[in-house]
Short mmCIF file of C-alpha atoms in Angstrom, two decimals:
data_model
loop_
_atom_site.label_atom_id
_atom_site.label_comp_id
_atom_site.label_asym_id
_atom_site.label_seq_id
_atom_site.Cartn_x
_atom_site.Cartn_y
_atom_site.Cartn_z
CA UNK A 29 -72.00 82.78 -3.04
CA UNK A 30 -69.17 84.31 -0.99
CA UNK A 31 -69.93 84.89 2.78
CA UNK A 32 -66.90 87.61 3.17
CA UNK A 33 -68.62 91.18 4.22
CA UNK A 34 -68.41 94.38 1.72
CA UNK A 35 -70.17 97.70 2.35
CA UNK A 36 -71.29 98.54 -1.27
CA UNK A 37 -72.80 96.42 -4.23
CA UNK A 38 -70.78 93.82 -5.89
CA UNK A 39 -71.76 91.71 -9.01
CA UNK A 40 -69.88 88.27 -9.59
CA UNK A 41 -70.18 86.33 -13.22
CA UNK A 42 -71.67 82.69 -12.37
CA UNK A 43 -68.80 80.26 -12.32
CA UNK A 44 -71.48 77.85 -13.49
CA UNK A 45 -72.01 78.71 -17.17
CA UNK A 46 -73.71 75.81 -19.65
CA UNK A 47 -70.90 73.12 -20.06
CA UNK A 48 -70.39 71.68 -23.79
CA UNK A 49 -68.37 68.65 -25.03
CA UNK A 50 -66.24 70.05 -27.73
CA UNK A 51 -64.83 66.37 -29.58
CA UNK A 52 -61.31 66.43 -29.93
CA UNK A 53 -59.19 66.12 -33.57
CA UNK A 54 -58.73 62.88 -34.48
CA UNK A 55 -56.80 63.26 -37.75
CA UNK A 56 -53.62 64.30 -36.98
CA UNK A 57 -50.72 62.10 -38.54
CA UNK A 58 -47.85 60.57 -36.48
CA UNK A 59 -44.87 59.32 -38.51
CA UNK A 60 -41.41 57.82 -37.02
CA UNK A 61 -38.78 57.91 -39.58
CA UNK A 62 -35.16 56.51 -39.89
CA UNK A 63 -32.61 59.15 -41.23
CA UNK A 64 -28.74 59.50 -41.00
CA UNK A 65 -27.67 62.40 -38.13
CA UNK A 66 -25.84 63.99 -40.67
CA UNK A 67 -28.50 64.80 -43.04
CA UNK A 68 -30.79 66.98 -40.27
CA UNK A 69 -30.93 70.33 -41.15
CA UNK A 70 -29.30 73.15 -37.90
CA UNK A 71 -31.84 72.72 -35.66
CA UNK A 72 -33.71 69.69 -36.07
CA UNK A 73 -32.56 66.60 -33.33
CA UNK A 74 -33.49 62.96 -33.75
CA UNK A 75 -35.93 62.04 -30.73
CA UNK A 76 -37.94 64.98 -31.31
CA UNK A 77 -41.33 65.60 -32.40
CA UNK A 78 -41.14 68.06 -35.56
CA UNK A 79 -45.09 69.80 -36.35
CA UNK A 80 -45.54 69.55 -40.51
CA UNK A 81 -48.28 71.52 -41.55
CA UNK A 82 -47.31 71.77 -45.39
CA UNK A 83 -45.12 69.82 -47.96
CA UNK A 84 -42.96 73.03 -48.32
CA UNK A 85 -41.82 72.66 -44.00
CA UNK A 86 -39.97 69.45 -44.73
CA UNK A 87 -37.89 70.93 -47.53
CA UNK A 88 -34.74 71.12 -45.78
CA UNK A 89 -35.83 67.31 -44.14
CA UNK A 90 -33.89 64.05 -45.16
CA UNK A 91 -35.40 62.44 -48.68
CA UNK A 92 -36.65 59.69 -46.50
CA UNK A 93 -38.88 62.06 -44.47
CA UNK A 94 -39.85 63.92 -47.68
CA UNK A 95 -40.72 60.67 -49.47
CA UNK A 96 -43.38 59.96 -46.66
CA UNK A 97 -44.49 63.44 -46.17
CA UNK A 98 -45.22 63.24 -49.56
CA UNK A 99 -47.56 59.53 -49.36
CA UNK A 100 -49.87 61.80 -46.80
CA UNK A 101 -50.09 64.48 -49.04
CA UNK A 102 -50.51 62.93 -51.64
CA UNK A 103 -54.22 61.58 -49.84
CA UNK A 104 -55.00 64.78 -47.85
CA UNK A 105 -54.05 67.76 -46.23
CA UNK A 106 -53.34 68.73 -42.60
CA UNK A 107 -50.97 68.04 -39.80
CA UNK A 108 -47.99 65.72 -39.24
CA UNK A 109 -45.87 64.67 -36.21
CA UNK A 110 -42.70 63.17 -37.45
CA UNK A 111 -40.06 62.33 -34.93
CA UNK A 112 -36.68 61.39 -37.05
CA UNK A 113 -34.59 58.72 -35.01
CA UNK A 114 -30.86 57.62 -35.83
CA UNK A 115 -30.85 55.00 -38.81
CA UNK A 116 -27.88 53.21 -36.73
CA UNK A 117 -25.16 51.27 -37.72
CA UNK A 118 -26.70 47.75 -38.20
CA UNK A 119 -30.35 46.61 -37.74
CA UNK A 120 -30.25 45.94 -34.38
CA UNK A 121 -29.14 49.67 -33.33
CA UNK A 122 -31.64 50.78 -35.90
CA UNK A 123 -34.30 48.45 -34.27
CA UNK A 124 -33.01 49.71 -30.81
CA UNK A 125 -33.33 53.49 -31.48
CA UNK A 126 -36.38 52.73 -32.92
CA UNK A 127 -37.76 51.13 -30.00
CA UNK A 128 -36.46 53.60 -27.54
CA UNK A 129 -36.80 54.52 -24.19
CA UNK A 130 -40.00 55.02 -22.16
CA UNK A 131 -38.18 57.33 -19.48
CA UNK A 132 -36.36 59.40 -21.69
CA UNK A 133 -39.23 59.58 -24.58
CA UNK A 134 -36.70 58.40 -27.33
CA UNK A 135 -37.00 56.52 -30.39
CA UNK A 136 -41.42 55.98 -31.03
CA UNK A 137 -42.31 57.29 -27.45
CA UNK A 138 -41.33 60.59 -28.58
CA UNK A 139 -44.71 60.96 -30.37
CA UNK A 140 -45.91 61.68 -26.36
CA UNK A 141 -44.13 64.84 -26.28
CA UNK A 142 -45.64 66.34 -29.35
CA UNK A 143 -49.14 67.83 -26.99
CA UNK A 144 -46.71 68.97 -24.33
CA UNK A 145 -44.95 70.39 -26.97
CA UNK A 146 -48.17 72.39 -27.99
CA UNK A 147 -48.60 70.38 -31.08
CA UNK A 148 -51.69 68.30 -31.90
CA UNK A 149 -51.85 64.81 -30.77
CA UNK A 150 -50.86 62.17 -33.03
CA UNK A 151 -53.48 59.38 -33.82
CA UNK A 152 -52.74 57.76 -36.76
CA UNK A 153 -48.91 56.29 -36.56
CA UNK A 154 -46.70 54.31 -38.69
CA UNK A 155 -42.80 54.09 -38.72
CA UNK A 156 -42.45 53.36 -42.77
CA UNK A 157 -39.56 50.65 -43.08
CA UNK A 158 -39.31 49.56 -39.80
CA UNK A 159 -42.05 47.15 -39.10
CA UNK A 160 -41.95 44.37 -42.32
CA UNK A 161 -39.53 42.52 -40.80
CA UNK A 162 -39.95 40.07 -37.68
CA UNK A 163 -37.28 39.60 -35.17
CA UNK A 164 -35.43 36.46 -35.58
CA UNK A 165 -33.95 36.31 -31.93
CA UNK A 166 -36.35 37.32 -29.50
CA UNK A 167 -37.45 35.49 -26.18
CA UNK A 168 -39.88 33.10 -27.55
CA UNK A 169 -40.66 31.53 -24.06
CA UNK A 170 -39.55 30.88 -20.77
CA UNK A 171 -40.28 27.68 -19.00
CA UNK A 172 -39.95 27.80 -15.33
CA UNK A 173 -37.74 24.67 -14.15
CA UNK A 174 -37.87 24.66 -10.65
CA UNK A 175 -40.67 26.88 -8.89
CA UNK A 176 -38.98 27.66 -5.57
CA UNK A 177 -40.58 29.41 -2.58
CA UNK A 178 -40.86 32.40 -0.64
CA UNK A 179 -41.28 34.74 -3.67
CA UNK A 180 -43.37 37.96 -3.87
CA UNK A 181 -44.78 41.05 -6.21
CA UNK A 182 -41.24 42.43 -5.39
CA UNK A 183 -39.56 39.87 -7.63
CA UNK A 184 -38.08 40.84 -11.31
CA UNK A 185 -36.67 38.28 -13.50
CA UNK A 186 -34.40 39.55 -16.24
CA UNK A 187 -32.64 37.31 -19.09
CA UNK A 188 -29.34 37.57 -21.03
CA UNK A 189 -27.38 36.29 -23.62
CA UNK A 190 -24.01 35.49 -23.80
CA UNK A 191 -23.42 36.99 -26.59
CA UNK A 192 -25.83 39.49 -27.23
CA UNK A 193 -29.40 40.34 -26.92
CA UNK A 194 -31.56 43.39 -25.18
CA UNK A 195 -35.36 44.10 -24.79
CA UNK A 196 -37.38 41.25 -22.89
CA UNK A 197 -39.31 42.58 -20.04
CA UNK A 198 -40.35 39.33 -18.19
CA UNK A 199 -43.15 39.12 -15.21
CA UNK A 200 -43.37 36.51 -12.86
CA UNK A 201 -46.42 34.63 -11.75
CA UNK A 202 -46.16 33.65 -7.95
CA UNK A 203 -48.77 31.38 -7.18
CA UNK A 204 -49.07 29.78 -3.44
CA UNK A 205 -46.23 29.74 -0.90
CA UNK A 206 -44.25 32.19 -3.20
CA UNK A 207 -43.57 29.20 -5.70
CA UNK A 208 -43.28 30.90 -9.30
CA UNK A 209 -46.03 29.70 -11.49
CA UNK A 210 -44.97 30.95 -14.96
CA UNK A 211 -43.09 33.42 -16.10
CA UNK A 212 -45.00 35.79 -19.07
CA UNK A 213 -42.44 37.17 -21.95
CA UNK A 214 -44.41 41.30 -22.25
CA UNK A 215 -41.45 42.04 -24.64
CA UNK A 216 -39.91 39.44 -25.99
CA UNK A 217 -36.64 41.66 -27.27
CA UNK A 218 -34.09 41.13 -29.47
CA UNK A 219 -30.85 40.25 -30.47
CA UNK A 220 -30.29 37.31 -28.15
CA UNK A 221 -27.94 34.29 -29.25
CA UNK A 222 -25.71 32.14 -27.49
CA UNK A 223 -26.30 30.62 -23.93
CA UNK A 224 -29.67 32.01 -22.42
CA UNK A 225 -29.42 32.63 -18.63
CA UNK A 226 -32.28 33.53 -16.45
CA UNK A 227 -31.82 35.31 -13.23
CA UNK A 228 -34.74 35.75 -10.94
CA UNK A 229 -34.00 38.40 -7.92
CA UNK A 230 -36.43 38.60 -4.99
CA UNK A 231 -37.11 37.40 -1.67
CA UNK A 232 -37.85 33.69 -2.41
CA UNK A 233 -35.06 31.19 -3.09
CA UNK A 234 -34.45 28.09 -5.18
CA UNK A 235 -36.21 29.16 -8.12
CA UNK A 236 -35.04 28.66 -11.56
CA UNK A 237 -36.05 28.81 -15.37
CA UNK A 238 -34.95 28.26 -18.91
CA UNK A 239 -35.38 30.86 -21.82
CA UNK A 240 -35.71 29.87 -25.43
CA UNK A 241 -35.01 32.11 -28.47
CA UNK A 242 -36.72 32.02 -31.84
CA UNK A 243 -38.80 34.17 -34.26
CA UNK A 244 -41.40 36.45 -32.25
CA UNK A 245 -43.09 39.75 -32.97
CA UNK A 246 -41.25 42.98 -34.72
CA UNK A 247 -40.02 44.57 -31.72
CA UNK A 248 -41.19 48.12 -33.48
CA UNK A 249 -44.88 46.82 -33.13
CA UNK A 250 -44.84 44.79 -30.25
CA UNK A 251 -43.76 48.46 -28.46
CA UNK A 252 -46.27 50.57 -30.26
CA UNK A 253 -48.86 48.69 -29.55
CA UNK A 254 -48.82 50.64 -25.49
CA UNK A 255 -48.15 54.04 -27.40
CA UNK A 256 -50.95 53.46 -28.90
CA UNK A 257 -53.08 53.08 -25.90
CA UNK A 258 -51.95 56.12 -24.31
CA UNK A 259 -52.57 58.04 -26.92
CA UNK A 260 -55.76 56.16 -27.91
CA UNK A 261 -54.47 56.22 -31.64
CA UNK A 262 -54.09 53.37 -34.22
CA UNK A 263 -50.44 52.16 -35.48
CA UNK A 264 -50.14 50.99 -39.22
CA UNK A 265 -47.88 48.59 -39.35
CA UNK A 266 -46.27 46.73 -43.05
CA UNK A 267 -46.61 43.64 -43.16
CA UNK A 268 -43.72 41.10 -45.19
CA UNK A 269 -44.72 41.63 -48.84
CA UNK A 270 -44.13 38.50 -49.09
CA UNK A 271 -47.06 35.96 -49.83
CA UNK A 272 -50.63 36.48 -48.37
CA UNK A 273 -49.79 33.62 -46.61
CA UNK A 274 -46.56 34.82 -44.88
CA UNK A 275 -48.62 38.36 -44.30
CA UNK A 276 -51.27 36.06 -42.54
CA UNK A 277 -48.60 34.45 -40.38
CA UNK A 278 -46.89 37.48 -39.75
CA UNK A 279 -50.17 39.06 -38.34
CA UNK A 280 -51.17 36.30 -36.21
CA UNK A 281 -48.62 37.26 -33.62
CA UNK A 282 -50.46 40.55 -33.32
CA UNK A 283 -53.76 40.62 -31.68
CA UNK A 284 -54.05 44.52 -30.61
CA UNK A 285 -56.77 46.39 -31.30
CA UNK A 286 -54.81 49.18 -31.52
CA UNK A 287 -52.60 47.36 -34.82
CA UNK A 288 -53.95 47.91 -38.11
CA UNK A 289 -51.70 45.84 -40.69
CA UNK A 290 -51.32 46.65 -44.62
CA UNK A 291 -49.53 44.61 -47.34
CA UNK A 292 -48.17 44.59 -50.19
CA UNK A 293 -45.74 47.83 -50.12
CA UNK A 294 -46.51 50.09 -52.82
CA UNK A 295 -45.01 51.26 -55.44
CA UNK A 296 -43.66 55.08 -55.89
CA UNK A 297 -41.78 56.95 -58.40
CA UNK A 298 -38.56 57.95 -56.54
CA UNK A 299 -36.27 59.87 -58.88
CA UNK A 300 -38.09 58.16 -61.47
CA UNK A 301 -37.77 54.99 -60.73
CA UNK A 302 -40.75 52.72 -59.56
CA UNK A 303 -39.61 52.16 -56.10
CA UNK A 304 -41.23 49.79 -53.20
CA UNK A 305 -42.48 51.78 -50.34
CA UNK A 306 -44.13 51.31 -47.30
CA UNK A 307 -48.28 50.78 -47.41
CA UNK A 308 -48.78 51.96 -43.57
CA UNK A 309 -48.38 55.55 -44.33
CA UNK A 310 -50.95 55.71 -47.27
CA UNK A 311 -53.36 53.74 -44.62
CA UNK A 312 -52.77 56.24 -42.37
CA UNK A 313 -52.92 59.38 -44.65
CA UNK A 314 -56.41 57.82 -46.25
CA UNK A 315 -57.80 57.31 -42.44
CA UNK A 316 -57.05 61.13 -41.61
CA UNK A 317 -58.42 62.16 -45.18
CA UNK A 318 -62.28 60.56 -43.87
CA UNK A 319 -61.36 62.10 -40.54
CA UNK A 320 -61.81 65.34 -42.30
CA UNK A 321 -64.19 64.45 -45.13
CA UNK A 322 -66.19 62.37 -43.59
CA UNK A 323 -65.88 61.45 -40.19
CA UNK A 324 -63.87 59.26 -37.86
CA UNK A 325 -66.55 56.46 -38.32
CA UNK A 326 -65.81 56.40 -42.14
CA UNK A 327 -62.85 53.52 -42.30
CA UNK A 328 -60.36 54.40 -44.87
CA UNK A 329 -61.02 51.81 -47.33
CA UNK A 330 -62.65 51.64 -50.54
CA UNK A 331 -60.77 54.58 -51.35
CA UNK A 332 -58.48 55.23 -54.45
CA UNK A 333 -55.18 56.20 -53.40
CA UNK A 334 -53.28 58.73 -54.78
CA UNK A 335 -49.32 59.10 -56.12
CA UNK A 336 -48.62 55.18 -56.12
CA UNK A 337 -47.70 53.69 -59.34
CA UNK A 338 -49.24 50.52 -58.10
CA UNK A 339 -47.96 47.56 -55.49
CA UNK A 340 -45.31 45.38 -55.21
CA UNK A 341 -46.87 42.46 -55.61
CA UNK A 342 -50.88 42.02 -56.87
CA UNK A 343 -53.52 41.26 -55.12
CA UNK A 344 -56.42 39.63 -56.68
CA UNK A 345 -59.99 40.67 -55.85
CA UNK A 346 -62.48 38.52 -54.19
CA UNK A 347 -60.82 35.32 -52.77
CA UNK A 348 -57.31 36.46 -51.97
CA UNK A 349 -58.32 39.94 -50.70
CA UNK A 350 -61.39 38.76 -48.93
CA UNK A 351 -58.83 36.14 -47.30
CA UNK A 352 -55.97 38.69 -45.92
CA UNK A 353 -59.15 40.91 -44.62
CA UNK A 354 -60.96 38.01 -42.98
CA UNK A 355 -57.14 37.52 -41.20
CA UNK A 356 -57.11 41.22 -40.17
CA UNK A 357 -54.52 42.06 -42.71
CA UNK A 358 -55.49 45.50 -44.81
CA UNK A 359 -54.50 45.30 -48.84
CA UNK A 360 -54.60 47.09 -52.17
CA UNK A 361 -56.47 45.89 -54.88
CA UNK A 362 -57.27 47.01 -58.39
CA UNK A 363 -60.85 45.83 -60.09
CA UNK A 364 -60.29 47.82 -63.20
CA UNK A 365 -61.09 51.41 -61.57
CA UNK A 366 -57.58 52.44 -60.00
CA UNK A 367 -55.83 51.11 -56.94
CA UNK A 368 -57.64 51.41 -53.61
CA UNK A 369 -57.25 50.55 -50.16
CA UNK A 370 -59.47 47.34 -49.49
CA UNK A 371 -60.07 46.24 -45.29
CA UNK A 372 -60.77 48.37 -42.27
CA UNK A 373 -60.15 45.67 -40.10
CA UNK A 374 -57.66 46.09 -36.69
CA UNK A 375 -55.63 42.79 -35.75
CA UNK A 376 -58.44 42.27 -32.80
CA UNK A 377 -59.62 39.75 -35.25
CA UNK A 378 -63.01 37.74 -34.15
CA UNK A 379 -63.84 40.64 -31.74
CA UNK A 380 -66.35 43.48 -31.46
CA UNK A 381 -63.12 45.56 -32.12
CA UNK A 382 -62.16 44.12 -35.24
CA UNK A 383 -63.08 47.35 -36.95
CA UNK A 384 -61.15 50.21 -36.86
CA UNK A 385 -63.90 52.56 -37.44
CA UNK A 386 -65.64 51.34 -34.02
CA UNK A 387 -62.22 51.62 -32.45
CA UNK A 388 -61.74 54.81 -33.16
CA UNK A 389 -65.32 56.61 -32.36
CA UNK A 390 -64.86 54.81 -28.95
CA UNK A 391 -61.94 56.34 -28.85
CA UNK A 392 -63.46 59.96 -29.90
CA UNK A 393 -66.32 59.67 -27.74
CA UNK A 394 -63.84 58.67 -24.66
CA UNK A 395 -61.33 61.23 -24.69
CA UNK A 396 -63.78 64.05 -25.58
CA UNK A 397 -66.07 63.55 -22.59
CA UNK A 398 -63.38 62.98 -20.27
CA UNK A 399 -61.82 66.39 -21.49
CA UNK A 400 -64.90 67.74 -21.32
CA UNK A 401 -65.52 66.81 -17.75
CA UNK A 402 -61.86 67.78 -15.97
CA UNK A 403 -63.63 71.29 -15.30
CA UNK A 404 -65.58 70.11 -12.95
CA UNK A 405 -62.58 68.85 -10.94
CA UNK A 406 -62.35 70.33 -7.17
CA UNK A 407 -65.97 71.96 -7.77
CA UNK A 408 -68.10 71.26 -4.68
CA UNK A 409 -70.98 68.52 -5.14
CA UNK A 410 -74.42 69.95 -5.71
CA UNK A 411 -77.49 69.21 -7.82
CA UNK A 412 -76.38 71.86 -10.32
CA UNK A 413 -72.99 70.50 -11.27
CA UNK A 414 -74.05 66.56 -11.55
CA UNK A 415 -76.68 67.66 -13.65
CA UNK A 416 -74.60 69.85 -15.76
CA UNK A 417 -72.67 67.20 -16.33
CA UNK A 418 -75.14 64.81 -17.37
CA UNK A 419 -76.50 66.91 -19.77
CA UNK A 420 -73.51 67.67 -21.41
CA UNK A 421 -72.75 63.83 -21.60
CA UNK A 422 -76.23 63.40 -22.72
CA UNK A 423 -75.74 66.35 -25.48
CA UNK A 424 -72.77 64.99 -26.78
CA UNK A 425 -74.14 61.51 -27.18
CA UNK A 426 -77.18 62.83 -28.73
CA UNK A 427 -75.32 65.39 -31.49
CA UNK A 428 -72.97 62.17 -32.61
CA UNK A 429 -75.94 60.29 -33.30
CA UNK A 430 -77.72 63.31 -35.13
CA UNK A 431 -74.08 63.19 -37.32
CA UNK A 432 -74.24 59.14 -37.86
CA UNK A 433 -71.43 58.99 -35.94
CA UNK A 434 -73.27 56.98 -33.29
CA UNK A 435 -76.40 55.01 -33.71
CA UNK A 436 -79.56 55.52 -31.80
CA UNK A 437 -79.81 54.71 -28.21
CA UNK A 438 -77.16 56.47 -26.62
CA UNK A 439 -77.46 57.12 -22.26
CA UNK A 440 -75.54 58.51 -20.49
CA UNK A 441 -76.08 59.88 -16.37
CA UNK A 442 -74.81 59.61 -12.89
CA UNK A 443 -74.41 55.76 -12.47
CA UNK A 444 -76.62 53.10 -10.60
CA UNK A 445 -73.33 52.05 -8.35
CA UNK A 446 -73.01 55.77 -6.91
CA UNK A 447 -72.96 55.56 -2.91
CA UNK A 448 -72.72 58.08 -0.21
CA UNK A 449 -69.33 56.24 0.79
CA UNK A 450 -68.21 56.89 -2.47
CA UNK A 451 -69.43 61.05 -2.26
CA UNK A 452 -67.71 61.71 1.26
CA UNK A 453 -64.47 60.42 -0.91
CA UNK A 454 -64.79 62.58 -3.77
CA UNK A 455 -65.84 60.30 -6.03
CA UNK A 456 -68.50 60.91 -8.76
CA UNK A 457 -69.28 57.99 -10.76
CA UNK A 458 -70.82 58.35 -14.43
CA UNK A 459 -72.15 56.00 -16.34
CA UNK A 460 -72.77 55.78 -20.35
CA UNK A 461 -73.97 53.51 -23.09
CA UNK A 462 -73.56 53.89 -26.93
CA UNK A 463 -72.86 52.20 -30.40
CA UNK A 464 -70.66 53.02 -32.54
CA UNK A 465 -71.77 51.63 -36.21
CA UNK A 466 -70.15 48.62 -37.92
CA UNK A 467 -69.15 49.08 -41.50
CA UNK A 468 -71.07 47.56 -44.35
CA UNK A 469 -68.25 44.90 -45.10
CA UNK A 470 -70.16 41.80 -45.80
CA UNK A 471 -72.97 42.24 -48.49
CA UNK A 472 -75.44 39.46 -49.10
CA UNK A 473 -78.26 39.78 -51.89
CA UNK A 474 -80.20 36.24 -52.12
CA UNK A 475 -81.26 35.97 -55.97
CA UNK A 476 -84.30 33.86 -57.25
CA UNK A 477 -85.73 33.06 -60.61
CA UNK A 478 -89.40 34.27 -60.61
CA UNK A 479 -90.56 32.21 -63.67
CA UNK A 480 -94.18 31.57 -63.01
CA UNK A 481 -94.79 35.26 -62.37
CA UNK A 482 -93.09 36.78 -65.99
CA UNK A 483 -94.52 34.28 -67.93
CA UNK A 484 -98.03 34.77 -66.72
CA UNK A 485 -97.55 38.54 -67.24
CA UNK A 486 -96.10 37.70 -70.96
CA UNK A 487 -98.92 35.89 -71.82
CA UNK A 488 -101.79 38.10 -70.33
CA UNK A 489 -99.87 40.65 -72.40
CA UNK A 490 -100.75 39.30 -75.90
CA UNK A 491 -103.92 40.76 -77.78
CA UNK A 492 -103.29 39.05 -80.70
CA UNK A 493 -102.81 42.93 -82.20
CA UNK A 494 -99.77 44.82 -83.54
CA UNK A 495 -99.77 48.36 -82.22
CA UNK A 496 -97.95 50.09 -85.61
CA UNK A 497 -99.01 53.43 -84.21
CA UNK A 498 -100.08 56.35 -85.96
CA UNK A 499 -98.70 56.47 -89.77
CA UNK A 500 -98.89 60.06 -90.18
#
């Protein structure tokens, strides 16, 4: 209540109305294609984030961009963020504007821009064609030679080739005395051949290492996988189409929960022609597609997909499927009822987020409560606010179980840890537990022969008597 004086009546609406969770979209389709400059349409720049609500507003786009606008539609309707980067001259400028730059939100961190932008967030992305290959010449490792001393959190070491290479990010590990441990490859880049020198700059001195080169992850993917996590989305990533065994090796260098990896490529009619295309964006379409049908805890497998002529190479049900899946890679199969999406697994194989269904309610659950809850930022503390916002938690928790979203069991209040220390500091500490449920992916029926049983009922049966029934 205000304390400033009036002589009259005033009447003030309560700031403190009833405070409801409203769970945010989670279907929304991110795409980063590869086009020529000179194909864009006035208007339209590479780098930026482009809002499709319809087939018909890409039909001044680049075929490429049409061709995959196209794959989503072909699943389900609804929105698309497609940023269009530079196709380059070679594939290392095309891998390098694909990567692009975190400060300048080029190349896949353009998808960022798209909610400042006032278009929905993206949380299902794949960049179609630029993620089957692996790099060749990335920083495999980096062995650390002579550990020197002196060295702090203020030392960067950086690597270069002479004659060509861009993209490691390397961080130190300074252990006692400022000797450096290890040194970690984040990024291992690309590009780099010829003599490999490492310069570490910092306080310390005498310290040295060695850098080798060699095959490491797609440098499209390996930088994804922290878009990803700010946007608390999933990236579909194509695997070789090679052999299930390359696709297995090929996925083993990705361990992200956030990574959700398909292969074979498909097979579309382009200009009527069956023509290989990327699997990621028909993963991603058939995800949003149960977004809207059925929920963001219905994985997008088991589902026929639509407008593919079938896959570029064939996948046999049972063993070979049931393999890739069991390595956390995604495939198409075909048991005689049409082609459909088979594995809702994430590359966090062996973990309790090796499901992208579980994933992703997390995910929905997360973001829309802390949404929810930024209202309350700079209110004063009082009874009536905390418990406002424990009830809302509580609500929300209890109306995604009501939906099957979440299973019974869900908590969710002010947390066990909260102090006065932590109150005179403004801090309000909330605490919630909830399950998000598993698919049914493994399905066991134990079968047993029951012969004692049917032939005691056979033989109890017989009277000795033919029933002809009635003749007339």
């Amino acid at each position: 209540m205000v304390t400033e004086p009036f002589h009259g009546a005033r009447v003030f609406q309560s700031g403190d109305d009833p405070v409801f969770v409203s769970f945010v979209s989670t279907a929304t389709v991110g795409l980063l294609v590869a086009v020529d400059p000179a194909d864009l349409p006035a208007g339209v720049s590479i780098d930026e984030p482009i809002h499709i609500e319809k087939a018909a507003d890409a039909a001044l786009l680049p075929a490429a961009v049409r061709e995959e606008i196209d794959s989503v539609y072909d699943q389900t309707a609804g929105s698309i963020i497609v940023v269009m980067i530079d196709e380059g001259a070679d594939a290392a400028a095309l891998t390098a504007n694909a990567v692009g730059d975190a400060t300048a939100l080029t190349g896949i961190h353009a998808l960022k821009k798209a909610t400042a932008l006032g278009m929905p967030k993206p949380k299902l992305l794949a960049a179609p064609g630029l993620t089957t290959a692996g790099v060749p010449d990335g920083i495999a490792s980096v062995a650390v030679t002579t550990p020197g001393t002196g060295y702090d959190d203020t030392t960067t070491v950086t690597v270069s080739g002479s004659t060509g290479g861009q993209g490691a990010v390397l961080t130190p590990v300074i252990g006692p005395g400022g000797a450096i441990d290890s040194i970690i490859v984040e990024k291992p880049g690309y590009g780099y051949s010829g003599v490999l020198t490492v310069t570490i700059s910092g306080p310390g001195t005498g310290g040295a290492a060695t850098a080798s080169a060699g095959a490491v992850l797609n440098a499209v993917i390996a930088e994804a996988q922290g878009i990803a996590e700010d946007l608390r989305a999933q990236f579909y990533a194509d695997g070789p189409d090679g052999t299930s065994e390359q696709a297995v090796a090929a996925r083993a260098l990705i361990g992200s929960k956030r990574v959700c990896y398909s292969d074979p490529r498909v097979l579309k009619s382009i200009d009527g022609v069956p023509t290989p295309k990327s699997s990621s964006t028909i993963f991603a379409a058939l995800q949003s597609k149960m977004d809207r049908e059925r929920g963001a805890h219905w994985p997008g497998s088991n589902v026929l997909i639509n407008g593919i002529q079938g896959t570029n190479r064939p996948v046999l049900p049972g063993s070979e499927a049931s393999n890739l899946n069991e390595n956390g890679v995604n495939t198409i199969i075909n048991r005689g009822d049409g082609f459909r999406a088979w594995g809702p697994m994430t590359c966090a194989v062996g973990t309790i987020w090796e499901f992208v269904s579980v994933v992703r309610v997390a995910d929905l659950v997360n973001e829309s409560i802390e949404k929810a809850f930024v209202q309350f930022n700079d209110r004063p503390q009082s009874r009536l606010a905390l418990d406002q916002m424990a009830m809302a938690g509580r609500a929300a928790l209890k109306s995604l179980e009501a939906e099957g979203v979440l299973l019974p069991g869900s908590e969710f209040g002010l947390s066990s840890t909260q102090s006065a220390a932590d109150g005179v500091q403004g801090i309000v500490k909330f605490a919630m537990r909830y399950e998000p449920p598993a698919p049914i992916y493994d399905i066991r029926i134990a079968a047993y022969r029951n012969p004692t049983v049917a032939y005691e009922l056979l033989y109890d049966s017989v009277s000795g008597t033919i029933d002809t029934g009635d003749l007339l």
